[in-house]
CSV table of C-alpha atoms in Angstrom, one decimal:
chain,number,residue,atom,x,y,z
A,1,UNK,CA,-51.9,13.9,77.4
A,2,UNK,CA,-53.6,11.0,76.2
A,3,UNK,CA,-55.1,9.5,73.1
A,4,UNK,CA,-58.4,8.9,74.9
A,5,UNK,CA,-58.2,12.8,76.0
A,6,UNK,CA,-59.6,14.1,72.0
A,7,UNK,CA,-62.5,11.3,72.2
A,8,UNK,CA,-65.9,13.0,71.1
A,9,UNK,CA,-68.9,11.8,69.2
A,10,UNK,CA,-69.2,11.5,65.9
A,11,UNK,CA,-72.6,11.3,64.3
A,12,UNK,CA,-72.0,9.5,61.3
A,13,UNK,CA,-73.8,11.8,59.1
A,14,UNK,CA,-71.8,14.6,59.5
A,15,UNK,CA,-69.0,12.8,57.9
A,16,UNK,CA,-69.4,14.9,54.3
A,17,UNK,CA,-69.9,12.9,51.4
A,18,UNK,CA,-69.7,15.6,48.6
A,19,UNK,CA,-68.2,19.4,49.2
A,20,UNK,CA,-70.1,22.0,49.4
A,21,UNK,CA,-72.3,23.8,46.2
A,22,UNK,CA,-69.2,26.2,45.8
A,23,UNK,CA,-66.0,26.4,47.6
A,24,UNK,CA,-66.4,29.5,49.4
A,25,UNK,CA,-69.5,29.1,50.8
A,26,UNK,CA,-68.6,26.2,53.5
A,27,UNK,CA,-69.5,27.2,57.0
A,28,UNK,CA,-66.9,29.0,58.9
A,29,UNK,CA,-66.4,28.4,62.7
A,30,UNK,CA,-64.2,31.2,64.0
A,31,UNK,CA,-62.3,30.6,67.3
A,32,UNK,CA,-61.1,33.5,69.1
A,33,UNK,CA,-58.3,32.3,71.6
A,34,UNK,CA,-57.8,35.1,73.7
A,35,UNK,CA,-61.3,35.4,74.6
A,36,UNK,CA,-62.2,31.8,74.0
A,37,UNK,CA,-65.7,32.8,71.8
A,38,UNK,CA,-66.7,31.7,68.7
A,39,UNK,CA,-68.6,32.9,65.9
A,40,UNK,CA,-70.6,31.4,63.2
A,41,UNK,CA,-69.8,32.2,59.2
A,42,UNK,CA,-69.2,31.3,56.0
A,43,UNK,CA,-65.9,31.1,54.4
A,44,UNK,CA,-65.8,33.7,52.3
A,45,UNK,CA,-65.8,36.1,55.3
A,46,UNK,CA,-62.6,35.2,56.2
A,47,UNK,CA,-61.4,38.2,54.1
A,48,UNK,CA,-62.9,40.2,56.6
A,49,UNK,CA,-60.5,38.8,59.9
A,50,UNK,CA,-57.2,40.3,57.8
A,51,UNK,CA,-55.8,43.5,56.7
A,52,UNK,CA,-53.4,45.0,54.4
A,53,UNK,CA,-49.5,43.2,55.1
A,54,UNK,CA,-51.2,40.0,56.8
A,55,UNK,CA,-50.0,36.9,55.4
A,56,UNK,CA,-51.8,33.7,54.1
A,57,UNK,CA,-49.4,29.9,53.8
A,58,UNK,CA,-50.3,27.7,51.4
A,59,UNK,CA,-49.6,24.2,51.0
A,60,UNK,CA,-49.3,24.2,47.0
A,61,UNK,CA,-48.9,20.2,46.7
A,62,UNK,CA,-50.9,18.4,44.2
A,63,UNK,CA,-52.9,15.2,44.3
A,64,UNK,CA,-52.5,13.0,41.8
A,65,UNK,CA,-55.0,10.0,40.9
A,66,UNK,CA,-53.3,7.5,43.4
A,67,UNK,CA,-56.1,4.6,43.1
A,68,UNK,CA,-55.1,2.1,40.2
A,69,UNK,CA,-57.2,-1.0,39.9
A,70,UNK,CA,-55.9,-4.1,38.4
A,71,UNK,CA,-56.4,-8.1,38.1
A,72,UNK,CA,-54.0,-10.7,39.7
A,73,UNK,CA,-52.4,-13.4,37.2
A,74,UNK,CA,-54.2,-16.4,36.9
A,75,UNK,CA,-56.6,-16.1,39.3
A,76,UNK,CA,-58.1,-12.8,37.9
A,77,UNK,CA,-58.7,-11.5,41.3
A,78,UNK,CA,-59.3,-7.5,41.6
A,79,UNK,CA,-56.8,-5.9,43.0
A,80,UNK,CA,-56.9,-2.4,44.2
A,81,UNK,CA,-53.6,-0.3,44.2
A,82,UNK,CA,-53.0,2.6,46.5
A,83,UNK,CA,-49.6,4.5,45.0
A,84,UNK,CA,-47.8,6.3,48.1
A,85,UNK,CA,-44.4,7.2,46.7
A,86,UNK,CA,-41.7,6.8,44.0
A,87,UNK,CA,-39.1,5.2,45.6
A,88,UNK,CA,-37.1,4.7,42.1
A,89,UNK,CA,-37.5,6.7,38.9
A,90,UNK,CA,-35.0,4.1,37.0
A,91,UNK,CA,-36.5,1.2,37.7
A,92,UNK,CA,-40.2,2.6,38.3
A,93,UNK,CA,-40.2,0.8,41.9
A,94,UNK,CA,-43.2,1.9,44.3
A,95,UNK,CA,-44.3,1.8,47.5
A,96,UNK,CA,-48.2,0.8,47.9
A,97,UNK,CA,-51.0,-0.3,49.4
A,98,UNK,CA,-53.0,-3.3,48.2
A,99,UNK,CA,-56.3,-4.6,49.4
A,100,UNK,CA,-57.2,-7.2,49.6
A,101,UNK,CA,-53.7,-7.4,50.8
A,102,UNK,CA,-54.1,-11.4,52.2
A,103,UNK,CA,-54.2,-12.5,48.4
A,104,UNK,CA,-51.0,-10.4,47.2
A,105,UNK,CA,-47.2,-12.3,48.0
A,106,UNK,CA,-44.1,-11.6,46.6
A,107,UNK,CA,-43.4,-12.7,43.4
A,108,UNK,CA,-47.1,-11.7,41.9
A,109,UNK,CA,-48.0,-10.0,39.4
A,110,UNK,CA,-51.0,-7.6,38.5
A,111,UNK,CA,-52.1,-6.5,35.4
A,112,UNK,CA,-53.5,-3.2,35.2
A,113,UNK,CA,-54.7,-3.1,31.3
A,114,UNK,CA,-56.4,-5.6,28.8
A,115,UNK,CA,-53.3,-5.6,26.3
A,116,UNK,CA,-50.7,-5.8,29.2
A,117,UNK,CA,-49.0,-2.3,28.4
A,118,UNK,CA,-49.2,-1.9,32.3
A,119,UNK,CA,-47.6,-5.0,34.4
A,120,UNK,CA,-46.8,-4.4,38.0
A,121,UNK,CA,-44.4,-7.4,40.3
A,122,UNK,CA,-44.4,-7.5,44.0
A,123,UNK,CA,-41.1,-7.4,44.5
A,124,UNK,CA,-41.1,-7.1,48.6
A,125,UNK,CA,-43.6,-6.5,51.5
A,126,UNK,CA,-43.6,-3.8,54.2
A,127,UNK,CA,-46.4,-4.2,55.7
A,128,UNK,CA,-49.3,-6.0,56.5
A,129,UNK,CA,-51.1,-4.2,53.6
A,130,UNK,CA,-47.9,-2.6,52.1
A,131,UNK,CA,-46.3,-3.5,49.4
A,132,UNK,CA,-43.1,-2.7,47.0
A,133,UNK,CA,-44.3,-2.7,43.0
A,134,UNK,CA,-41.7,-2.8,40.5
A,135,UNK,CA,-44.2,-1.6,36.8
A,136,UNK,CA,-43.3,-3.2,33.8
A,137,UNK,CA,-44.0,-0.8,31.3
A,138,UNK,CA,-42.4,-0.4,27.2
A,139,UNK,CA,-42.2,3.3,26.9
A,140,UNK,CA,-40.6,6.5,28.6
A,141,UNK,CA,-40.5,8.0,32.1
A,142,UNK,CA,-43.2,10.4,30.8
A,143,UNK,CA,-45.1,8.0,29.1
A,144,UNK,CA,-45.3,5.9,31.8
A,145,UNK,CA,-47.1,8.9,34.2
A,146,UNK,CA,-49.2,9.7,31.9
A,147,UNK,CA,-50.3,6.1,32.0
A,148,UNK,CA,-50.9,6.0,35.7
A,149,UNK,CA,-52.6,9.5,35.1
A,150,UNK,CA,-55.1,7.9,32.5
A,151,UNK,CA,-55.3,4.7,34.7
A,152,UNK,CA,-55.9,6.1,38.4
A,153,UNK,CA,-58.7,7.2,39.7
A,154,UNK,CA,-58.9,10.4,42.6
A,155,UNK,CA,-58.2,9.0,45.5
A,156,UNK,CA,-60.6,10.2,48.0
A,157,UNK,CA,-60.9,8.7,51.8
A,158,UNK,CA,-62.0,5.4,52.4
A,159,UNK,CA,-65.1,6.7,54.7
A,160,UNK,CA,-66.7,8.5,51.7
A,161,UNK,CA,-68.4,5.5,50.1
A,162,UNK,CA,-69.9,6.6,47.1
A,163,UNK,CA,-68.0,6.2,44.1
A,164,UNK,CA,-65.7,8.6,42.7
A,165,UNK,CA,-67.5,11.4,40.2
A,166,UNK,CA,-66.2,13.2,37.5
A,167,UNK,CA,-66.5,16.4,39.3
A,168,UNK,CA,-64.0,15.3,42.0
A,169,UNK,CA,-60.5,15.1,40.1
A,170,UNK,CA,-61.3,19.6,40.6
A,171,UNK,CA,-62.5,19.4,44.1
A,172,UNK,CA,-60.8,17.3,45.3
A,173,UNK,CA,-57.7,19.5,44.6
A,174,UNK,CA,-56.8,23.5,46.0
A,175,UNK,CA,-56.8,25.8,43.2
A,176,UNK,CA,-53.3,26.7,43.6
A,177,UNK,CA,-51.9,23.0,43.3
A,178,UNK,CA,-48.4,23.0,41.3
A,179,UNK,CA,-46.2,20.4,42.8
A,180,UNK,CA,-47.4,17.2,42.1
A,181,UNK,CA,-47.0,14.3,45.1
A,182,UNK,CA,-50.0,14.4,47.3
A,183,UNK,CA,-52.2,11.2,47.7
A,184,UNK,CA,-54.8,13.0,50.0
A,185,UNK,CA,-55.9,16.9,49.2
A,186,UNK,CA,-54.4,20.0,52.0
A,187,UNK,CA,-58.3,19.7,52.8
A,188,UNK,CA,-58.1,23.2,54.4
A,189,UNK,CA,-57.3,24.9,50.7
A,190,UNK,CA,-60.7,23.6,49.4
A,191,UNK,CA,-62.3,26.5,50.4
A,192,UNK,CA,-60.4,29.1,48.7
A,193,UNK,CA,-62.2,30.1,45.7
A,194,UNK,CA,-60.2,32.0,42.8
A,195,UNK,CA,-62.8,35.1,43.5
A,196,UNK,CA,-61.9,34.8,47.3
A,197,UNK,CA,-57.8,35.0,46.4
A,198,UNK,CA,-58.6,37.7,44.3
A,199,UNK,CA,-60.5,39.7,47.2
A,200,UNK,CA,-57.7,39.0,49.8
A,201,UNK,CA,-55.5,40.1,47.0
A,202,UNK,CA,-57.4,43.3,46.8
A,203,UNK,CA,-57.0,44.3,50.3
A,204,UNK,CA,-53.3,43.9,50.3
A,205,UNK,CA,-53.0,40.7,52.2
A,206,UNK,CA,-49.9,38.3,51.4
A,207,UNK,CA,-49.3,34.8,50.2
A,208,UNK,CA,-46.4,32.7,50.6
A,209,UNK,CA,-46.4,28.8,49.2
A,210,UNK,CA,-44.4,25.3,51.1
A,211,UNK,CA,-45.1,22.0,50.1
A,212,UNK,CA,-46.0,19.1,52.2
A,213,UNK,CA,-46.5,16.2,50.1
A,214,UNK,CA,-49.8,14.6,52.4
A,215,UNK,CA,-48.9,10.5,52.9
A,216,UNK,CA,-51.9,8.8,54.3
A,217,UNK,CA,-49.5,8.5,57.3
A,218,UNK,CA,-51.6,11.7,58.6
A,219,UNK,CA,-54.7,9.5,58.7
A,220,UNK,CA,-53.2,6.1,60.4
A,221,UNK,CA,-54.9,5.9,64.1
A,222,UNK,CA,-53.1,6.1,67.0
A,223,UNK,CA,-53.0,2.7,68.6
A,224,UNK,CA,-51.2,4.0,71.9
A,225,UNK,CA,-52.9,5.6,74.8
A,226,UNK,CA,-49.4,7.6,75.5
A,227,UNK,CA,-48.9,10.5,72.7
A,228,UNK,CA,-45.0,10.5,73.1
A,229,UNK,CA,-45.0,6.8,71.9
A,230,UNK,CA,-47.0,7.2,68.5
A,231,UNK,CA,-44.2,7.6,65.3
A,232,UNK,CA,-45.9,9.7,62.4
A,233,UNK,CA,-44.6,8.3,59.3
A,234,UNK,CA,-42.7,10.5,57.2
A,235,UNK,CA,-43.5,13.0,54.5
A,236,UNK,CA,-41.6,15.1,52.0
A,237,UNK,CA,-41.5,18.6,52.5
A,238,UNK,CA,-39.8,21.8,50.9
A,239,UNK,CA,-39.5,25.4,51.1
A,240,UNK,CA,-37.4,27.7,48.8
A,241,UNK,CA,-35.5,30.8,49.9
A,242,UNK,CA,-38.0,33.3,48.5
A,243,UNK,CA,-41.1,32.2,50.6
A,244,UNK,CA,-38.9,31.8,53.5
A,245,UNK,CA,-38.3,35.0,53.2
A,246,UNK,CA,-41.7,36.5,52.7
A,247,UNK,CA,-42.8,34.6,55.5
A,248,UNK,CA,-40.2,36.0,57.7
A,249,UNK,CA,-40.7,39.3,56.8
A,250,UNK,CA,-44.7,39.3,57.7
A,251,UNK,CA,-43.3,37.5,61.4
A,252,UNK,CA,-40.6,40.5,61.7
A,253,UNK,CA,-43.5,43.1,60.8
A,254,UNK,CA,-45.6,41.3,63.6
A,255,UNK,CA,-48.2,40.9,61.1
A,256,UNK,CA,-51.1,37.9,61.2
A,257,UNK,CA,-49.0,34.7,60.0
A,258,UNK,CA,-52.3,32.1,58.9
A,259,UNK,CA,-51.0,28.6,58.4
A,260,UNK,CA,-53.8,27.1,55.9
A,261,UNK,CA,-54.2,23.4,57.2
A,262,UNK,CA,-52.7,21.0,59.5
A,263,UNK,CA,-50.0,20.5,56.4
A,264,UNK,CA,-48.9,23.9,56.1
A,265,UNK,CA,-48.4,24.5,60.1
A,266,UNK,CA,-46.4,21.1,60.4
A,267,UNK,CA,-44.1,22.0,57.5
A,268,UNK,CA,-43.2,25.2,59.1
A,269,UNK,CA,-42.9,23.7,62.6
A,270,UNK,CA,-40.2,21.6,61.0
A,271,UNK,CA,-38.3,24.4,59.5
A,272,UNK,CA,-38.7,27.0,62.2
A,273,UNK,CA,-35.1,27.9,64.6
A,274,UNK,CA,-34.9,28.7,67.9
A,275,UNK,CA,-35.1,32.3,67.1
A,276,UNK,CA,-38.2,31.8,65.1
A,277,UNK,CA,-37.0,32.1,61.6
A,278,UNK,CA,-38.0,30.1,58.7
A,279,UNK,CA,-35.1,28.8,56.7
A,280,UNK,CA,-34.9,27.0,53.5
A,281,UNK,CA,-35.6,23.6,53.4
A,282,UNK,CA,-35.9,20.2,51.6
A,283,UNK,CA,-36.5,17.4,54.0
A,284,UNK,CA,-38.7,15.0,55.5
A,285,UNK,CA,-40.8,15.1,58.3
A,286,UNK,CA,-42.4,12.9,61.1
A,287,UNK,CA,-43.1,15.8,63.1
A,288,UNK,CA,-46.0,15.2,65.4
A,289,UNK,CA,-47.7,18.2,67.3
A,290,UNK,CA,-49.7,18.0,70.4
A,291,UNK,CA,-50.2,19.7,73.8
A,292,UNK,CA,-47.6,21.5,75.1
A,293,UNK,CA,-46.3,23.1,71.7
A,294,UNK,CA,-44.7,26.1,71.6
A,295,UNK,CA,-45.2,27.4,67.8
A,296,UNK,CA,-43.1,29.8,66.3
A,297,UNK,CA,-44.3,31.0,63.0
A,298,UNK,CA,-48.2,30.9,62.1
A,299,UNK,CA,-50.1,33.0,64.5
A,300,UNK,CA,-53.5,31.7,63.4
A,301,UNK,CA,-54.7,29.0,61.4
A,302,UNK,CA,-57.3,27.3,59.3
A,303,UNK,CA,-58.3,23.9,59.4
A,304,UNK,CA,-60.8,20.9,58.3
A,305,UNK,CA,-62.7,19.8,61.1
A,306,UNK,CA,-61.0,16.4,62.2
A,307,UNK,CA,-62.3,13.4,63.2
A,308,UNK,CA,-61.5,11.6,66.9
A,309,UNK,CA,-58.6,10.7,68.3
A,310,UNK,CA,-56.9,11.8,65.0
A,311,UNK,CA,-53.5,13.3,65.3
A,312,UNK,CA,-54.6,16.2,63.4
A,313,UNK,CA,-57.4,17.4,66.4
A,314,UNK,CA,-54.1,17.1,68.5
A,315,UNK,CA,-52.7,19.4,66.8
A,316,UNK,CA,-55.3,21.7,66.8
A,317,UNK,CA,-55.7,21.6,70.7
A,318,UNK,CA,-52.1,22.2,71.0
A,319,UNK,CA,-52.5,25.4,68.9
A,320,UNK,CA,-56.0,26.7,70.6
A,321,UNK,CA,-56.1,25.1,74.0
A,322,UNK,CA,-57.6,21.6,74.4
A,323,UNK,CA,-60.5,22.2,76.6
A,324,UNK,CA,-61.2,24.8,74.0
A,325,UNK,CA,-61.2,22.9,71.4
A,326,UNK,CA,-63.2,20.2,72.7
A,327,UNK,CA,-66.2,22.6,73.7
A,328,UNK,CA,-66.1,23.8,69.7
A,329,UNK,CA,-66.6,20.2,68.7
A,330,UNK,CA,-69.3,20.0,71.3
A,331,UNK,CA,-70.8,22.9,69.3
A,332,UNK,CA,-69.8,21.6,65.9
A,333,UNK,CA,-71.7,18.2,66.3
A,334,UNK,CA,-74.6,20.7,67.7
A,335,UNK,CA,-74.8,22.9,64.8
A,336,UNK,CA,-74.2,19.7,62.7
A,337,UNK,CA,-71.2,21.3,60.8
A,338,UNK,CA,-69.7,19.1,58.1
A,339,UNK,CA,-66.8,17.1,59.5
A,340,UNK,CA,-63.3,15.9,57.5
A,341,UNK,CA,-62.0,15.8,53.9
A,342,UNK,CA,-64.8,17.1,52.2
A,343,UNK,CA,-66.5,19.5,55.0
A,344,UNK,CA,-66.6,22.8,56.7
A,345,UNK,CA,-63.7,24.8,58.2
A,346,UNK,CA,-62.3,26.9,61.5
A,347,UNK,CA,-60.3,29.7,61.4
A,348,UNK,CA,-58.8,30.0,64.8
A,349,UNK,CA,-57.3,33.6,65.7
């Protein structure tokens, strides 16, 4: 398989700007892989595709306000500031992005408030936009989050190019969100509503949690033609013994296993044996899916639609059949669905 293999066009426009009214009531394109059909719907009636024992997996991480702003020293120069991860609790040393990256070296630093409570010092590059960031900041651990709390902004995707409204710090974030570590949304969890959860409750269907904290590592382009030479960067994963085990149990009881979002399914790839159990787990993972996969847990899934070439429609195709896949983009672009973050959703069976 090749990178070139999941080209398609893209109109612009369908690239979705705002979600939809409410989060429920996104288009639903449902792919039936035994008999390769597809129907049209809307979210909500994905209750009616599950019955009593069937079992939903959630990816419960939480994004938090990644996008800090501040000016460089001396020259004044805005700076924007993309968190990734805490490499150093102590010493409050980060791993970021910076744009525009040409203008920050080692040795800077950037001032993030008027009084100078928040100080930040390049203390290394990594690469050509990354940076490590040691804050200077008077005041505890907690403190200082709560400070990059009040200071960051929600950090939606580049492509959307209005500017970030109050109404996306909710939206931008699944319902069920607990762990806090994401700095892009499980986009697939969008849609679930809490009257939606409530009516899969109702009908006896089962929900397990992992966490998948999303890097933007999941959004870097592939720059190889050759799949088996592209490295996904890495991204910190868990599972505790009790979901494990529900998930297990619904496998065991041959029930419907639905991995919500490219997230979930990649976490459970990476925990799965060779006798298709699900065992605890607290890793990291640069597990990249694409045709030929074998998966052994989720049975069905549901997912954003992706843009080109991305390594998420790989995986995707490797779950539903590429050629499949590629004729319900066809018809996705026809019947102008909304496309990534922000837009519409498949449920493939």
């Amino acid at each position: 398989m090749k990178t070139s293999d999941f080209n398609f066009d893209l109109p612009a426009e369908l690239l979705a700007e705002h979600p939809s009214e409410h989060r429920d009531e996104a288009r639903l394109m449902v792919l039936d892989r035994k008999t390769e059909t597809i129907e049209h719907k809307l979210f909500k009636d994905v209750v009616d595709y599950f019955d009593e024992g069937d079992l939903f997996i959630f990816n419960n991480t939480k994004v938090f306000p990644a996008r800090l702003y501040g000016n460089k020293e001396k020259t004044g120069a805005k700076i924007e500031v993309f968190l990734l991860r805490e490499l150093d609790k102590e010493t409050r040393v980060w791993d970021v992005l910076v744009d525009p990256a040409r203008k920050i070296r080692i040795g800077n630093k950037l001032f993030f408030t008027e009084d100078e409570s928040l100080v930040a010092e390049v203390i290394d590059n990594t690469t050509s936009r990354g940076r490590t960031l040691r804050f200077l900041f008077d005041g505890s651990y907690e403190e200082f989050r709560a400070k990059l709390k009040e200071l960051g902004e929600t950090p939606l995707p580049k492509y959307i190019k209005r500017d970030v409204e109050p109404e996306d710090a909710e939206r931008y974030q699944t319902i069920y969100a607990k762990v806090e570590g994401a700095v892009a949304a499980p986009t697939a969890g969008l849609h679930f509503s809490r009257h939606l959860m409530k009516r899969l409750e109702i009908k006896g269907i089962d929900f397990a949690e992992v966490t998948l904290h999303v890097g933007l590592g999941t959004f870097n382009p592939i720059e190889v033609e050759d799949l088996s030479k592209h490295k996904m960067e890495s991204e910190e994963i868990f599972i505790d013994e009790k979901n494990a085990q529900i998930i297990n149990n619904a496998v065991d009881a041959h029930k419907r296993v639905c991995a919500v979002g490219t997230t979930t399914m990649r976490t459970l790839e990476t925990s799965v044996s060779s006798n298709k159990k699900i065992s605890a787990f607290h890793g990291w993972t640069n597990k990249f899916i694409y045709p030929p996969h074998d998966f052994g847990v989720a049975n069905c899934m549901i997912t954003n639609f992706h843009t080109p070439k991305s390594t998420l429609i790989m995986m995707i195709a490797a779950f539903a059949g590429r050629d499949f896949v590629m004729h319900a983009y066809e018809e996705a672009v026809k019947e102008k669905y909304k496309f990534y973050s922000y837009g519409d959703a498949m449920l493939i069976l």
